[in-house]
Short mmCIF file of C-alpha atoms in Angstrom, two decimals:
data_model
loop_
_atom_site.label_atom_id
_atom_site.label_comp_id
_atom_site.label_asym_id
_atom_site.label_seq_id
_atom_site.Cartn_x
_atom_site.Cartn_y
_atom_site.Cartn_z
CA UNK A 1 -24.14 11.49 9.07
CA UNK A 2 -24.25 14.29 6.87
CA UNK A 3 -25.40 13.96 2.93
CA UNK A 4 -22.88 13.00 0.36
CA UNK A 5 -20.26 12.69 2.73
CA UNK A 6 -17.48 10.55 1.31
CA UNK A 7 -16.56 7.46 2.88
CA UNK A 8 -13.15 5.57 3.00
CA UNK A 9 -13.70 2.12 4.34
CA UNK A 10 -11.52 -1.04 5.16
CA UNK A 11 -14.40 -3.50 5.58
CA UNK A 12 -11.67 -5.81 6.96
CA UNK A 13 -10.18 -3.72 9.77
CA UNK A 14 -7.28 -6.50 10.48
CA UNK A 15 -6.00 -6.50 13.49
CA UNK A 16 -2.79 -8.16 14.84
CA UNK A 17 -2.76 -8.26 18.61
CA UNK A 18 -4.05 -5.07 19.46
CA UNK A 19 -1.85 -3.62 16.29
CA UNK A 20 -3.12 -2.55 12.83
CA UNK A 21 -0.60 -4.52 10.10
CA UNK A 22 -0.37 -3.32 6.80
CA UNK A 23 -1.42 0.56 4.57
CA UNK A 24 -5.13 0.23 5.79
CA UNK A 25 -4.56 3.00 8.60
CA UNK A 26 -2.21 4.96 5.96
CA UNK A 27 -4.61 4.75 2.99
CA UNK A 28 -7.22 5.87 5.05
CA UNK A 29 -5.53 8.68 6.73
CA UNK A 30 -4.11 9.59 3.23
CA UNK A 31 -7.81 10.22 1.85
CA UNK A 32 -8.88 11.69 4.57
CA UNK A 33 -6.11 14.52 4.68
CA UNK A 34 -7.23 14.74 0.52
CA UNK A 35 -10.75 14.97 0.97
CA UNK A 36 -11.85 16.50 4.58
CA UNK A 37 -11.46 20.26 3.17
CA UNK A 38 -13.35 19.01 0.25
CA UNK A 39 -16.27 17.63 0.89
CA UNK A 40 -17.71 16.01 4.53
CA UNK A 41 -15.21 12.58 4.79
CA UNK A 42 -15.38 9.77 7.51
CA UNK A 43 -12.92 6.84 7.96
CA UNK A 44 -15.27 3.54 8.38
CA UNK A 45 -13.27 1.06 10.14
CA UNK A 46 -13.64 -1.75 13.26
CA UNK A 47 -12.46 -0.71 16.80
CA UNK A 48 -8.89 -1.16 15.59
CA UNK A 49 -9.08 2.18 13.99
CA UNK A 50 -9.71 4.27 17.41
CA UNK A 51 -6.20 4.13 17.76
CA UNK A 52 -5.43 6.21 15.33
CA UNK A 53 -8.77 8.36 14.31
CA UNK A 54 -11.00 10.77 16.43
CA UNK A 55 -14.60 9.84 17.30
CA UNK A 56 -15.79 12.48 15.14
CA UNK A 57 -13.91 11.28 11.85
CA UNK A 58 -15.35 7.82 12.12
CA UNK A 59 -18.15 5.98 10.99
CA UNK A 60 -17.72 2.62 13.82
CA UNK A 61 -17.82 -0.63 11.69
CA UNK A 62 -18.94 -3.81 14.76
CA UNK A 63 -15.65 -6.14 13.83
CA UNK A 64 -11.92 -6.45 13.28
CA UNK A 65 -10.55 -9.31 11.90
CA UNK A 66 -8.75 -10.95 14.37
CA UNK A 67 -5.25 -12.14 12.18
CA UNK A 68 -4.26 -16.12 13.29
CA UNK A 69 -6.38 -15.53 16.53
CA UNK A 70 -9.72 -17.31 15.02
CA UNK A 71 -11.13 -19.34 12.32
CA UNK A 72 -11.52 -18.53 8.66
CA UNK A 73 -15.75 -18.62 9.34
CA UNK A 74 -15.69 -16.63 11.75
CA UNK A 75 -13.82 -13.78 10.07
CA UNK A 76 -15.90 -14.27 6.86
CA UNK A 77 -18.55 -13.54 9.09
CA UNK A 78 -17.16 -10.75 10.67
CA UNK A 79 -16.67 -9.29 7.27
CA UNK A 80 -20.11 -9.73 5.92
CA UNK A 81 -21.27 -7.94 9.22
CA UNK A 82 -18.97 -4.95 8.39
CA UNK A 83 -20.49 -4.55 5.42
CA UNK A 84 -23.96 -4.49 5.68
CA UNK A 85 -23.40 -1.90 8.43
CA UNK A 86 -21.20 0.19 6.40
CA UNK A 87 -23.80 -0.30 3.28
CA UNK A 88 -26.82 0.55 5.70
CA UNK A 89 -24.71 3.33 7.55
CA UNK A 90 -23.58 4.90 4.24
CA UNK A 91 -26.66 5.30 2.83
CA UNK A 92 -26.51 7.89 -0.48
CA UNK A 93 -23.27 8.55 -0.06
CA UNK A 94 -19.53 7.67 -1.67
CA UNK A 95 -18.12 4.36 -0.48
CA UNK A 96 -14.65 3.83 -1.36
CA UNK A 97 -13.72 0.41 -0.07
CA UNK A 98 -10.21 -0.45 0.60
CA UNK A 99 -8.46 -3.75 -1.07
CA UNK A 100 -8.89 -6.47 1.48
CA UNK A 101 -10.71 -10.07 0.93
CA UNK A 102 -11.69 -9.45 -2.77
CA UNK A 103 -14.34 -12.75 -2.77
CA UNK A 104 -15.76 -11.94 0.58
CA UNK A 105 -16.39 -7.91 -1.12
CA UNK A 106 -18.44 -9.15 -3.96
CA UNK A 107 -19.91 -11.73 -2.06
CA UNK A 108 -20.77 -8.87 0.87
CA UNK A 109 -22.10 -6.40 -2.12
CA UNK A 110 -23.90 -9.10 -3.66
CA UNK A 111 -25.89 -9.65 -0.07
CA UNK A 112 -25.82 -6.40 0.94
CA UNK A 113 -25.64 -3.33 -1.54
CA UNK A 114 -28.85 -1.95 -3.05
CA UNK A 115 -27.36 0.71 -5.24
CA UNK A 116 -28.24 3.24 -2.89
CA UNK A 117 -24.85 4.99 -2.91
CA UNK A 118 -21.73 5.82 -5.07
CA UNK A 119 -19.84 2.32 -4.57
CA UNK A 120 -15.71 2.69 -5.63
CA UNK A 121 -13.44 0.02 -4.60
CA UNK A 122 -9.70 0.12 -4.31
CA UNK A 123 -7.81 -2.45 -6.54
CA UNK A 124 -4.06 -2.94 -6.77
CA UNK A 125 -4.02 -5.61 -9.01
CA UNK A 126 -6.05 -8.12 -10.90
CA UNK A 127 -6.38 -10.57 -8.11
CA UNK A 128 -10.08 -9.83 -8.42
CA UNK A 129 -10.72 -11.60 -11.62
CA UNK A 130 -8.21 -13.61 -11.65
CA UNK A 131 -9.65 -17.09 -10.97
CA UNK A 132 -13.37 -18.47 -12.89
CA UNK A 133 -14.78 -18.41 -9.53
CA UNK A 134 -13.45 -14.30 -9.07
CA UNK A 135 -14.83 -13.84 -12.63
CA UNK A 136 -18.30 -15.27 -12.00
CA UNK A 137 -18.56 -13.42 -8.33
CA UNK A 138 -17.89 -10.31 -10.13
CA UNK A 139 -20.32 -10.66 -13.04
CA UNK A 140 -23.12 -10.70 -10.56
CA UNK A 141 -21.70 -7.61 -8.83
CA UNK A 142 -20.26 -5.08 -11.85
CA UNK A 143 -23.30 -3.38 -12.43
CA UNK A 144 -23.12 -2.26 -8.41
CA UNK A 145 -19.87 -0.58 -8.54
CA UNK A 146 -19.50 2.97 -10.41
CA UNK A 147 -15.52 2.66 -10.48
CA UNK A 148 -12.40 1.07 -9.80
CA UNK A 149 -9.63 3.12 -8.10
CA UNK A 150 -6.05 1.14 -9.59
CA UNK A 151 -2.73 2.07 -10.03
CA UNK A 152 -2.45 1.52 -13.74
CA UNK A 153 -4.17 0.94 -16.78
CA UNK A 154 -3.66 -2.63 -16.99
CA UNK A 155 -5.73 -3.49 -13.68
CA UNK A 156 -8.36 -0.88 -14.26
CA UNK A 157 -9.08 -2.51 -17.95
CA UNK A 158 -9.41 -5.61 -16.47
CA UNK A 159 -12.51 -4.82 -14.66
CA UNK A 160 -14.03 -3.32 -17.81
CA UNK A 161 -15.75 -0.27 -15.77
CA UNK A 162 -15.02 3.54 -15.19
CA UNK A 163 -11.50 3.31 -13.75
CA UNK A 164 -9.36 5.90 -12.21
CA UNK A 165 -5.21 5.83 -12.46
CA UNK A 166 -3.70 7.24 -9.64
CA UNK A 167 -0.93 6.07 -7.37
CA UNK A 168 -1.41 4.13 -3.70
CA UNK A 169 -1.16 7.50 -2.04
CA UNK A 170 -1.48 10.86 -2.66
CA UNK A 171 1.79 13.08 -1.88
CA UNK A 172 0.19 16.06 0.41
CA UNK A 173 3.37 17.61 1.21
CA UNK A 174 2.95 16.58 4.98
CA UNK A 175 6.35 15.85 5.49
CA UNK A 176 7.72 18.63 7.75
CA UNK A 177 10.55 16.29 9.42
CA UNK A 178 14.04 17.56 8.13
CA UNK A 179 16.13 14.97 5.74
CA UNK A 180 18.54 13.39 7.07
CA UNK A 181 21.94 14.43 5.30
CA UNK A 182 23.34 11.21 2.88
CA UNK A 183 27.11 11.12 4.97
CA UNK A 184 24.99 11.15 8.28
CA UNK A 185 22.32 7.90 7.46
CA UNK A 186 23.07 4.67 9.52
CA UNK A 187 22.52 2.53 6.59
CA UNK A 188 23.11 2.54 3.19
CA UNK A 189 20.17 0.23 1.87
CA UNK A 190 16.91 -1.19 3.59
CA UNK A 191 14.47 -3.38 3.22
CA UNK A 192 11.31 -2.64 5.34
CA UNK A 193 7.86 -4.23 5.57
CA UNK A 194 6.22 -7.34 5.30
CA UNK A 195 9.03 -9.94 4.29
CA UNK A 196 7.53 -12.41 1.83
CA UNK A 197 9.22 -15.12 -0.83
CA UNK A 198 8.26 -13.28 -3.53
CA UNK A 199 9.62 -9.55 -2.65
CA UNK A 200 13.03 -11.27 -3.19
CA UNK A 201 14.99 -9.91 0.07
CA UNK A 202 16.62 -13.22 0.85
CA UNK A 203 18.77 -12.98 -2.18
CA UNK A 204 19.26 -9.08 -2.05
CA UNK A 205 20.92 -10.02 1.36
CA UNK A 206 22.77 -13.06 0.04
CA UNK A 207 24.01 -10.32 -2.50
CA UNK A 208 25.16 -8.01 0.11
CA UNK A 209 26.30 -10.26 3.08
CA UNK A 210 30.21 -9.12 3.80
CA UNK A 211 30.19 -6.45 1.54
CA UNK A 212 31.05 -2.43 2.73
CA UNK A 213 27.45 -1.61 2.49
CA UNK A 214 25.56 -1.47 5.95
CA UNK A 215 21.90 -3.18 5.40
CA UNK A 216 18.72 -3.00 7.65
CA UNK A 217 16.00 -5.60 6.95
CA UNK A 218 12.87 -5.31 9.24
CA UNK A 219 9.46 -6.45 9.38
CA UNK A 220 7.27 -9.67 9.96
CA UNK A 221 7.53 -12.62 8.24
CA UNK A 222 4.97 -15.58 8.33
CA UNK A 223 7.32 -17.95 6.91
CA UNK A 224 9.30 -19.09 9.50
CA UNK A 225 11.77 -21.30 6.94
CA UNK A 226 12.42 -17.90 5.15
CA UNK A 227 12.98 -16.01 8.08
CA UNK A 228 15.36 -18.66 9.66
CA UNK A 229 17.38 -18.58 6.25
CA UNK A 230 17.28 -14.64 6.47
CA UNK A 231 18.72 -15.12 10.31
CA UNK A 232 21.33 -17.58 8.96
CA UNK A 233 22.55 -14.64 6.36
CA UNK A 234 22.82 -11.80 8.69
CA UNK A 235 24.38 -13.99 11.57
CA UNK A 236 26.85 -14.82 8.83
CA UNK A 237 28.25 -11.13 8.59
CA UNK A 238 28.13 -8.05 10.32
CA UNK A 239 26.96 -5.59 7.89
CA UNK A 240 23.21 -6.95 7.92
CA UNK A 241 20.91 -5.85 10.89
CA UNK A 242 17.89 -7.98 10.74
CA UNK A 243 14.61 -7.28 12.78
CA UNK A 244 12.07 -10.06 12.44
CA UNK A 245 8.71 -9.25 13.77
CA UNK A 246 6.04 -6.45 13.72
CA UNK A 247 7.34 -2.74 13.25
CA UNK A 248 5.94 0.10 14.52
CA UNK A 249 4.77 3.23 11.83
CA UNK A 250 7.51 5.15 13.80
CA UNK A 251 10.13 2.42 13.59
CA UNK A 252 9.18 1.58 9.82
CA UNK A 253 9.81 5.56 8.54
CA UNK A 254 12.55 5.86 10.90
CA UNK A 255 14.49 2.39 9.22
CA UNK A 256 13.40 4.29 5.37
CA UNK A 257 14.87 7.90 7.00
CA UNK A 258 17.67 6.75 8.13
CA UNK A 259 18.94 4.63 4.45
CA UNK A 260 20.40 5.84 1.62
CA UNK A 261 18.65 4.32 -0.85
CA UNK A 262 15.71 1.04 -0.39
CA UNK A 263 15.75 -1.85 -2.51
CA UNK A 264 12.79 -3.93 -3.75
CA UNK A 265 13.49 -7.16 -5.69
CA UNK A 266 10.32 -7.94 -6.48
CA UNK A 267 9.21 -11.51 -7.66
CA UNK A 268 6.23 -13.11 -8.80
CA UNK A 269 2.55 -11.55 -7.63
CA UNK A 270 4.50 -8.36 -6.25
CA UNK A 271 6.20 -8.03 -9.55
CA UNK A 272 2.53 -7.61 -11.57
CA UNK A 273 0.57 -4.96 -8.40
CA UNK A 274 1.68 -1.83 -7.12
CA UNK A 275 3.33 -1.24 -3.89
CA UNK A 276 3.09 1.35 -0.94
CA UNK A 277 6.48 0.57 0.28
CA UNK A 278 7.89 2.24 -2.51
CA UNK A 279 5.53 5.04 -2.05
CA UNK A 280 6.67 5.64 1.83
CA UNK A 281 10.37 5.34 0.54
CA UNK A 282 9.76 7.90 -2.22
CA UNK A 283 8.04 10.65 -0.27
CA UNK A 284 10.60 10.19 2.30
CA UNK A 285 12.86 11.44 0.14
CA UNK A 286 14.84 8.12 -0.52
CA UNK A 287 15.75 6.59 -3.55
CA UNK A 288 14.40 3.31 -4.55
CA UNK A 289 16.77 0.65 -6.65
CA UNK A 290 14.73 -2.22 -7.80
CA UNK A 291 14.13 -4.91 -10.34
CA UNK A 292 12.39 -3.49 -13.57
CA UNK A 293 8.22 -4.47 -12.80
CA UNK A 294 5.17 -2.85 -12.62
CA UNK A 295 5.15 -1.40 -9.11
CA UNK A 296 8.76 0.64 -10.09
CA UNK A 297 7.32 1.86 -13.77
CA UNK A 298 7.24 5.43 -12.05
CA UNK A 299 10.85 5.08 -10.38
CA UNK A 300 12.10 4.77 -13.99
CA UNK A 301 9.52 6.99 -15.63
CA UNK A 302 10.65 9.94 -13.35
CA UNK A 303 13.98 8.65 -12.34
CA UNK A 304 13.57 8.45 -8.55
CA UNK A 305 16.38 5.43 -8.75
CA UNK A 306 17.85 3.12 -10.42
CA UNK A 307 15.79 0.08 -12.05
CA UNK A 308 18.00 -3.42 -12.74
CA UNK A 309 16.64 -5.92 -14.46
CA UNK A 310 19.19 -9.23 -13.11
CA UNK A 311 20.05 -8.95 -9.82
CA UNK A 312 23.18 -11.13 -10.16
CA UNK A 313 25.06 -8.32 -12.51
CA UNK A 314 23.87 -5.56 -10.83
CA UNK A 315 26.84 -3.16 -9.89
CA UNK A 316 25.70 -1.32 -6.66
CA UNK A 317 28.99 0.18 -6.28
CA UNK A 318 28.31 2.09 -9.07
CA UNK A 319 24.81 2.63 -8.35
CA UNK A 320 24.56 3.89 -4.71
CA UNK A 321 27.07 6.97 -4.96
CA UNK A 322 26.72 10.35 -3.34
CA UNK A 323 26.36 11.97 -7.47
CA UNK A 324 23.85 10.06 -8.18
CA UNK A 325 21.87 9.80 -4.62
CA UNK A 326 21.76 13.89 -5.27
CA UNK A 327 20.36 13.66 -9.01
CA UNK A 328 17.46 11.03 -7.56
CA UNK A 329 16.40 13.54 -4.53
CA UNK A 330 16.15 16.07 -7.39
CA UNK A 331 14.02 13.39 -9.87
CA UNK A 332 11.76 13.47 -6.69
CA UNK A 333 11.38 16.42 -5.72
CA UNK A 334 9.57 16.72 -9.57
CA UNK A 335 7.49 13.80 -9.25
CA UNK A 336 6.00 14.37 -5.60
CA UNK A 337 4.87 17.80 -7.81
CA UNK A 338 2.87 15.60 -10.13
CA UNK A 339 0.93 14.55 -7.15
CA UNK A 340 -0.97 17.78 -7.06
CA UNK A 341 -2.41 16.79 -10.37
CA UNK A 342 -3.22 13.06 -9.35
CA UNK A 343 -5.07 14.61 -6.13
CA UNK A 344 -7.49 16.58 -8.35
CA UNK A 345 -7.87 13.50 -10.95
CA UNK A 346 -9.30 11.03 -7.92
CA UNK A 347 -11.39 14.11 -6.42
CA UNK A 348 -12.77 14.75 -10.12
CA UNK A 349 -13.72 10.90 -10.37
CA UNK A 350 -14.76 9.96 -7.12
CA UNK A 351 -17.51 13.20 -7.41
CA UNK A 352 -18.25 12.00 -11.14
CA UNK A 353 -18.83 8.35 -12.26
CA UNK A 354 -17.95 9.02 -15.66
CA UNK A 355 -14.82 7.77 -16.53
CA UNK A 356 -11.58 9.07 -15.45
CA UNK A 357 -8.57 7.36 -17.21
#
């Protein structure tokens, strides 16, 4: 490996039967595109991520994380084995570790990490401190890390180190597929992605089940008493189309190309971190409507949508017309702009461990 090369790496490397699930491949991919012309960057990852990266932009963790295919040990284990290779591997140079089993990280840096690199990690919310145990695991570790990478100021205080504010992803202006003109989309709203309780899509299709407006909802869902009540809804009416179970990258932008506008009603935990979903949806060039939390402060910031704050009164008539769909692809085509400026922000801080806030 070549000195101070920067490393992105998902310690975890999930894997889902032979599929990657989740924005580990896309985070990954997304730094490498931002850093690779600026200074030597490798993508450390499990076997999993051959599928999608070249030999030569790799630095081969042992272990993927087998998802509901084996038991909690042995993936602990797995983990802590990813980690001291990546720490030994990665030797004095820039570790950027993606979000993925915050106790087993500190426990893995604790074991494993001499200070003998630049050490970032990737936070999205404040799941890491969160609990006394979280708190005490990362006491013993915060003098190891020179930064937290976050998506707002509230998460990167929280871990009371150097802490850089950017968003999940970087806009590169990679996007050379045409838009799909608003009167020729299949579907006026989607929800795509992992379908959980708390991202509230059960009652945005309650909302919407009979009504004018054509819905897509796809993606997996581990709760199988949510996703029977989901089945009930769409069953119920024919303006729902409901796809329950993994969804290819292709599938996923193609479901977000092909809408109008997305809608996240998002609940609980998803309410308080940030979200790539809405990322995906916004550099795609379609408008997000959402309930008023932290992951959609930019969509009303910059006015990429429309932000509700009760579900129950929200007009969508009024919301989802042509006029407005046209002033949101405008409010976007400004913020994707801003990107350039978050882009040299993370390249300043990851290449300087003073603070970047």
């Amino acid at each position: 490996m070549e000195e101070n090369t920067l490393v992105i790496a998902d310690i975890k490397s999930p894997n889902f039967k032979g599929r990657s699930t989740g924005h580990y491949f896309a985070v990954a991919q997304n730094y490498y595109e931002l850093f690779h012309s600026h200074v030597p960057t490798l993508v450390a990852g499990g076997p999993i991520y051959a599928l999608r990266f070249k030999q030569e932009q790799m630095l081969r963790l042992p272990n993927d994380v087998l998802l509901m295919a084996e038991p909690s040990w042995k993936s602990k284990w797995k983990y802590l084995m990813n980690a001291r290779a990546l720490f030994k591997q990665a030797k004095g140079d820039t570790i950027v570790v993606q979000q993925g089993g915050v106790l087993s990280s500190f426990i893995a840096i604790a074991l494993f990490y001499h200070r003998q690199s630049h050490l970032f990690l990737i936070q999205y919310s404040k799941e890491g401190v969160d609990s006394r145990t979280k708190r005490l695991l990362y006491r013993l570790v915060k003098h190891k890390i020179d930064g937290i990478v976050c998506p707002n100021e509230m998460v990167g205080e929280a871990y009371g180190i150097p802490y850089c504010v950017v968003p999940d992803y970087i806009y590169l202006g990679e996007n050379a597929i045409p838009d799909i003109p608003y009167k020729d989309k299949k579907y006026d709203v989607c929800f795509v992605g992992r379908i959980e309780e708390e991202k509230g899509v059960l009652d945005v299709a309650r909302k919407l089940a009979g009504n004018r407006r054509r819905m897509v909802i796809a993606g997996k869902v581990r709760d199988e008493g949510l996703a029977e009540q989901l089945r009930q809804v769409a069953s119920s009416c024919r303006n729902i189309e409901l796809h329950i179970g993994y969804v290819s990258d292709d599938e996923y932008y193609d479901y977000i190309r092909q809408s109008r506008f997305c809608i996240l009603n998002y609940q609980g935990e998803y309410s308080r971190r940030s979200s790539g979903v809405v990322l995906d949806t916004v550099f795609n060039n379609v408008p997000v409507i959402g309930k008023q939390c932290k992951a959609l402060d930019f969509i009303s910031q910059f006015g990429c949508g429309y932000v509700y704050e009760d579900l129950e009164s929200l007009d969508l008539d009024s919301v989802m017309t042509e006029q407005n769909y046209d002033i949101y692809i405008q409010n976007i085509a400004k913020y994707k702009q801003k990107h350039v400026e978050y882009g040299e922000k993370l390249k300043r801080f990851l290449t300087d461990t003073r603070t970047c806030k």
